Short mmCIF file of C-alpha atoms in Angstrom, two decimals:
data_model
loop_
_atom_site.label_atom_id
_atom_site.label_comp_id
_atom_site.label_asym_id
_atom_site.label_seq_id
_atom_site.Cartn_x
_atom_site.Cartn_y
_atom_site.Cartn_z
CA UNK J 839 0.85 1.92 17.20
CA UNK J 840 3.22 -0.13 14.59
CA UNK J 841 5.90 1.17 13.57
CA UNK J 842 7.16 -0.56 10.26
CA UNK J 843 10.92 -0.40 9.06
CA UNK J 844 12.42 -1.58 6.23
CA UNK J 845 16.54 -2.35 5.63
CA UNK J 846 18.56 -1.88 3.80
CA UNK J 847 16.65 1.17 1.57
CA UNK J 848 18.36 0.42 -1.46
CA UNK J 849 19.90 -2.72 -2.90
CA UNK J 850 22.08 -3.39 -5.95
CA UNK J 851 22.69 -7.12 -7.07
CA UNK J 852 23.97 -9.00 -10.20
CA UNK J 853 22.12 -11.32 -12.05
CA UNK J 854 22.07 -14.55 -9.76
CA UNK J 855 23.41 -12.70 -6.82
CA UNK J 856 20.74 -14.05 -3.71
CA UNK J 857 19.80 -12.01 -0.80
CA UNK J 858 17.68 -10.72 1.76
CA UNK J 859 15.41 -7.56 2.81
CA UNK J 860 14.58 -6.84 6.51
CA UNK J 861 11.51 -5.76 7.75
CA UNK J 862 11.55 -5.27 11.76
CA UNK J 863 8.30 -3.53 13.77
CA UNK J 864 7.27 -2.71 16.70
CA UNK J 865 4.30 -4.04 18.03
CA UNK J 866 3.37 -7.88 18.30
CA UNK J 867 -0.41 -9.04 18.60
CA UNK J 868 -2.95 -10.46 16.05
CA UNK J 869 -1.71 -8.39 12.80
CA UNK J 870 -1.13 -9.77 9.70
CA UNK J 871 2.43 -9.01 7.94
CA UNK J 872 1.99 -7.96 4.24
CA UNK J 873 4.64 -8.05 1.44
CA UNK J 874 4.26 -5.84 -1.63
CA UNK J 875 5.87 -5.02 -4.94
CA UNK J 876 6.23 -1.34 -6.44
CA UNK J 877 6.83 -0.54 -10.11
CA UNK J 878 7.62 2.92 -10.85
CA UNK J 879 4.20 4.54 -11.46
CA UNK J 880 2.10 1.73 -10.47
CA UNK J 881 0.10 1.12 -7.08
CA UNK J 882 1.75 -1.97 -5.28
CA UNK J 883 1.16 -5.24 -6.06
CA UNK J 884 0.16 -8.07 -3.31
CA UNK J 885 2.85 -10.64 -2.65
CA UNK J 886 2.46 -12.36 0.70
CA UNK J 887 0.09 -13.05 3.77
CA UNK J 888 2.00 -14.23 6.95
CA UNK J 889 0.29 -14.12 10.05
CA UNK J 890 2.25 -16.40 12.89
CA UNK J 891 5.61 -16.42 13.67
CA UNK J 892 7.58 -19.24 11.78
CA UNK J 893 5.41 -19.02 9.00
CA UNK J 894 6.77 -19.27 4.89
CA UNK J 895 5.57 -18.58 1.97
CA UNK J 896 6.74 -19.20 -1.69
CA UNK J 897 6.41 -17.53 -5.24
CA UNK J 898 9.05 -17.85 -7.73
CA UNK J 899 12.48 -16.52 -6.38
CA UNK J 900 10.90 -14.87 -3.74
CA UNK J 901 10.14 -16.74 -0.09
CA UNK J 902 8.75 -14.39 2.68
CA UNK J 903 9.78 -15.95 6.48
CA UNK J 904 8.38 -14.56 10.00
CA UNK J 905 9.62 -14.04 13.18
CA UNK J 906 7.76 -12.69 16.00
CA UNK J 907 9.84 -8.98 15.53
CA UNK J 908 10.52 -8.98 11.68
CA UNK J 909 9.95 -10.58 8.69
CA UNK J 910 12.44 -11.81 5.33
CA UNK J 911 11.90 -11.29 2.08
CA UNK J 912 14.44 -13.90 0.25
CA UNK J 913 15.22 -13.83 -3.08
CA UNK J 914 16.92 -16.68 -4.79
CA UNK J 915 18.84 -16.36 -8.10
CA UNK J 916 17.26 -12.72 -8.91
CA UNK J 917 16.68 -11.81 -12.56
CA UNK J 918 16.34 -8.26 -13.93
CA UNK J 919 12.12 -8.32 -14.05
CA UNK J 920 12.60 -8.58 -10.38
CA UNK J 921 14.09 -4.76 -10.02
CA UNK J 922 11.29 -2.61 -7.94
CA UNK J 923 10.42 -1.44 -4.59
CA UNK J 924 9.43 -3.67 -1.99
CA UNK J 925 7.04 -2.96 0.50
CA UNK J 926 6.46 -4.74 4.07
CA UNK J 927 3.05 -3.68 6.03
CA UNK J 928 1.31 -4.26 9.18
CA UNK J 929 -2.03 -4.30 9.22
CA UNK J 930 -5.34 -5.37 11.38
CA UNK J 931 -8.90 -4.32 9.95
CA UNK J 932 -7.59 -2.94 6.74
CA UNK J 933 -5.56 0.08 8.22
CA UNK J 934 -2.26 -1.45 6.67
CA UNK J 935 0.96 0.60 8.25
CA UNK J 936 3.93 0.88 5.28
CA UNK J 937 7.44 0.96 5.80
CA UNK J 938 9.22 3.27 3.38
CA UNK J 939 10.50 0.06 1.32
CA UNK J 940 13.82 -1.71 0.40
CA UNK J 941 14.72 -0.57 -4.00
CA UNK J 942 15.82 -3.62 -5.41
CA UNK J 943 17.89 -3.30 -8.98
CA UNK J 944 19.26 -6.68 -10.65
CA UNK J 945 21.93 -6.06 -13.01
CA UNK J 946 22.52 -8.05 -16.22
CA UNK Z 72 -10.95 -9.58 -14.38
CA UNK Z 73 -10.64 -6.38 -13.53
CA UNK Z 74 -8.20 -4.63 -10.85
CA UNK Z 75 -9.37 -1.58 -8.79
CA UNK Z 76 -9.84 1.56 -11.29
CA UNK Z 77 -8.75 4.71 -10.05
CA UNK Z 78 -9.86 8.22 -11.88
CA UNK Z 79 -8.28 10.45 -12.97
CA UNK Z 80 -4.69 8.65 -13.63
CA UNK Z 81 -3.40 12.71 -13.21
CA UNK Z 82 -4.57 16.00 -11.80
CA UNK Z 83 -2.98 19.42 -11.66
CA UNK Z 84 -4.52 21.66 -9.26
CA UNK Z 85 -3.72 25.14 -7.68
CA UNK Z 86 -3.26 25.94 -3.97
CA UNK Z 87 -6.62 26.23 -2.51
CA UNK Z 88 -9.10 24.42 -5.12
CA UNK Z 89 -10.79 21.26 -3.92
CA UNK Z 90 -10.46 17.59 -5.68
CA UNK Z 91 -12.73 14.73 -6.09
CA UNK Z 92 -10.64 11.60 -7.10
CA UNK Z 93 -12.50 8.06 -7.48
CA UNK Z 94 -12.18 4.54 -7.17
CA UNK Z 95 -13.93 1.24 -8.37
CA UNK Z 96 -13.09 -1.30 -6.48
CA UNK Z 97 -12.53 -5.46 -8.03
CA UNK Z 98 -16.09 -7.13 -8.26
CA UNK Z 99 -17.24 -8.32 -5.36
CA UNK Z 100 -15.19 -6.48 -2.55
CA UNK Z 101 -16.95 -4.11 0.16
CA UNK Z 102 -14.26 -2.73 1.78
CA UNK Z 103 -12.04 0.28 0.20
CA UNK Z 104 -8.78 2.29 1.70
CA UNK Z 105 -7.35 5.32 0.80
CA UNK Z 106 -3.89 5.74 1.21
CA UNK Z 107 -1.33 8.66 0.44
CA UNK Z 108 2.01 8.24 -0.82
CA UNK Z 109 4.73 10.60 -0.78
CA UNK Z 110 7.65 10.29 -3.26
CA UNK Z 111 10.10 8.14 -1.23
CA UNK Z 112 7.99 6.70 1.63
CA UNK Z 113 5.72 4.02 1.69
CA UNK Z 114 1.67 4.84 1.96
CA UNK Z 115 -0.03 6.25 4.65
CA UNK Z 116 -3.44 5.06 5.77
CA UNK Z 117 -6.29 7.91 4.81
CA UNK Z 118 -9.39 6.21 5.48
CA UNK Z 119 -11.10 2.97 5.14
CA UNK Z 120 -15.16 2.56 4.57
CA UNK Z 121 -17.07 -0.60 4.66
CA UNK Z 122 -20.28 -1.34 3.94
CA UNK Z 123 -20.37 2.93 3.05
CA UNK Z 124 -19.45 3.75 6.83
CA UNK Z 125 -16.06 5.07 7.96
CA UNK Z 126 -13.93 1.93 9.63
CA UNK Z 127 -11.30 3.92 10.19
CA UNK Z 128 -9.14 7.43 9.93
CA UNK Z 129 -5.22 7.79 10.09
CA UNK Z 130 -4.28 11.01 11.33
CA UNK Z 131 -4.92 13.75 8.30
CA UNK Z 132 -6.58 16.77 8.31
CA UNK Z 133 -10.40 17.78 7.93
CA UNK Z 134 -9.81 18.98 4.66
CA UNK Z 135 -9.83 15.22 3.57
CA UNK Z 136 -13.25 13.38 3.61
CA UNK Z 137 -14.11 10.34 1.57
CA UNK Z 138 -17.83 8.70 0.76
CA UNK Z 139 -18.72 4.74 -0.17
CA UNK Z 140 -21.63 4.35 -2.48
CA UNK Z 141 -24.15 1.54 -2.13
CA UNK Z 142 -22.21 0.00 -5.48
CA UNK Z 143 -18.95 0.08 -2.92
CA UNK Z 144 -16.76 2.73 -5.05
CA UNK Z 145 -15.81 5.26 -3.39
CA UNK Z 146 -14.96 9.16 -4.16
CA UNK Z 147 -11.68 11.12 -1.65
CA UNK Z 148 -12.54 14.84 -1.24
CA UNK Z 149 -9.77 17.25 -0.41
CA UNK Z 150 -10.65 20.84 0.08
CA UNK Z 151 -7.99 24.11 0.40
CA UNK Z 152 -5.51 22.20 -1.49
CA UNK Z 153 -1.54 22.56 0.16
CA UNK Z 154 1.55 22.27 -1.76
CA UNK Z 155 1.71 19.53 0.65
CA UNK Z 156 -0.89 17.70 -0.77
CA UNK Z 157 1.45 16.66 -3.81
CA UNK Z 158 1.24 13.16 -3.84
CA UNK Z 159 0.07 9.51 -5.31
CA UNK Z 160 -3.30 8.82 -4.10
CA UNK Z 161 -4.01 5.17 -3.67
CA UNK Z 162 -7.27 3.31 -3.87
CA UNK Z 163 -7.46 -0.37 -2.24
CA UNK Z 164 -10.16 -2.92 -1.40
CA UNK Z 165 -10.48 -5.55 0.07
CA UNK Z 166 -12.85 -8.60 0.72
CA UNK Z 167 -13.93 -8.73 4.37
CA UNK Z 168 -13.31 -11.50 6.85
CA UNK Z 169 -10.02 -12.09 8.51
CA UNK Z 170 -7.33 -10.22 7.33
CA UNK Z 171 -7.99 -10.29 3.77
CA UNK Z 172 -5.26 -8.50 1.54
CA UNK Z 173 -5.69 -5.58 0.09
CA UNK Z 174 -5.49 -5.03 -3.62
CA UNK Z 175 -4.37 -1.31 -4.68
CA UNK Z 176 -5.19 0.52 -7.90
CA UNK Z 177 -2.50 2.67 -10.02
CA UNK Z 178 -3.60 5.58 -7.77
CA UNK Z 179 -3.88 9.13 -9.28
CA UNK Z 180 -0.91 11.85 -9.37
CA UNK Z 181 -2.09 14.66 -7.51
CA UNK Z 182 0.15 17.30 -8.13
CA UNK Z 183 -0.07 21.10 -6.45
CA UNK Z 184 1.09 24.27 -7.67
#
């Protein structure tokens, strides 16, 4: 069974400052590799899709990468609106498995 | 157009009662999720129901059953309510076919005394 983990658990940048969250798991196979954002009070919010190692994907600031063990979240010049919790997920057949998520706050 | 609805947005209950919460999912999708998430941790998997059969089951109790309608919503049922059982309650669907993402709702509060 997947085990999902997510480094570091919380993150404090400035305004500008880039950098990276880690997602690592356990099992390989034909899974997809989900990215979410959490507001405080809200349900998550789909990000990113990766499914085969090497693959990228783009929105914004953000740029998700994959390896065949974890998977990136980048973020590039971050901006305040960016602060949440990000969640990585494994899933296959719509049984998605969470890790407990990397809190990002950007600091004016 | 619209999101996944969840119902109610909060619920105080008592050790022991029972609760019905409810989803809708977005237009078109025929595949819903429950998950449960603890303050602090990501969600865990509850059930998923396609096409109104159970897909799937993480490992909870008995006291948790859930139900698709033939519109695809979808009602969670948890009987002899724990303090435990303090938690968000999330509500996602999905369109089927590959590995589709899934689209979560606001979830409701669930909170024991």
């Amino acid at each position: 069974e997947d085990q999902v983990t997510q480094s570091p658990e919380a993150l404090r940048l400035q305004e500008g400052e880039s950098s990276s969250l880690n997602c690592s798991y356990t099992v390989s196979g034909l899974r997809g590799l989900f990215w979410y954002r959490q507001d405080p009070g809200k349900g998550p919010e789909f990000l990113f899709t990766l499914y085969s190692a090497g693959e990228e994907k783009e929105k914004e600031r953000l740029k998700a990468t994959l390896t065949k063990k974890e998977s990136f979240l980048h973020i590039t010049a971050p901006k305040p609106e960016d602060s949440a919790t990000y969640l990585c997920a494994r899933g296959i057949r719509e049984k998605l498995t969470f890790g407990t998520g990397t809190r990002l706050t950007i600091i004016p | 157009d619209a999101g996944v609805t969840q119902s109610p947005t909060h619920l105080i209950k008592t050790r022991g009662q029972h609760v019905t919460l409810r989803c809708s999912p977005i237009s078109g999708h025929k595949s819903v999720s429950w998950y449960q998430q603890v303050l602090g941790q990501g969600p865990q998997f509850i059930f998923q129901y396609y096409e109104k059969e159970e897909r799937g089951r993480g490992n909870f109790p008995d006291r948790f059953s859930a139900r698709q309608f033939p519109n695809y919503s979808s009602e969670l049922n948890v009987n002899a309510l724990l303090l435990g059982d303090s938690a968000l309650y999330l509500c996602a669907s999905s369109s089927v076919g590959g590995l589709q993402p899934q689209h979560f709702g606001d979830g409701t509060r669930l909170s024991i005394l």
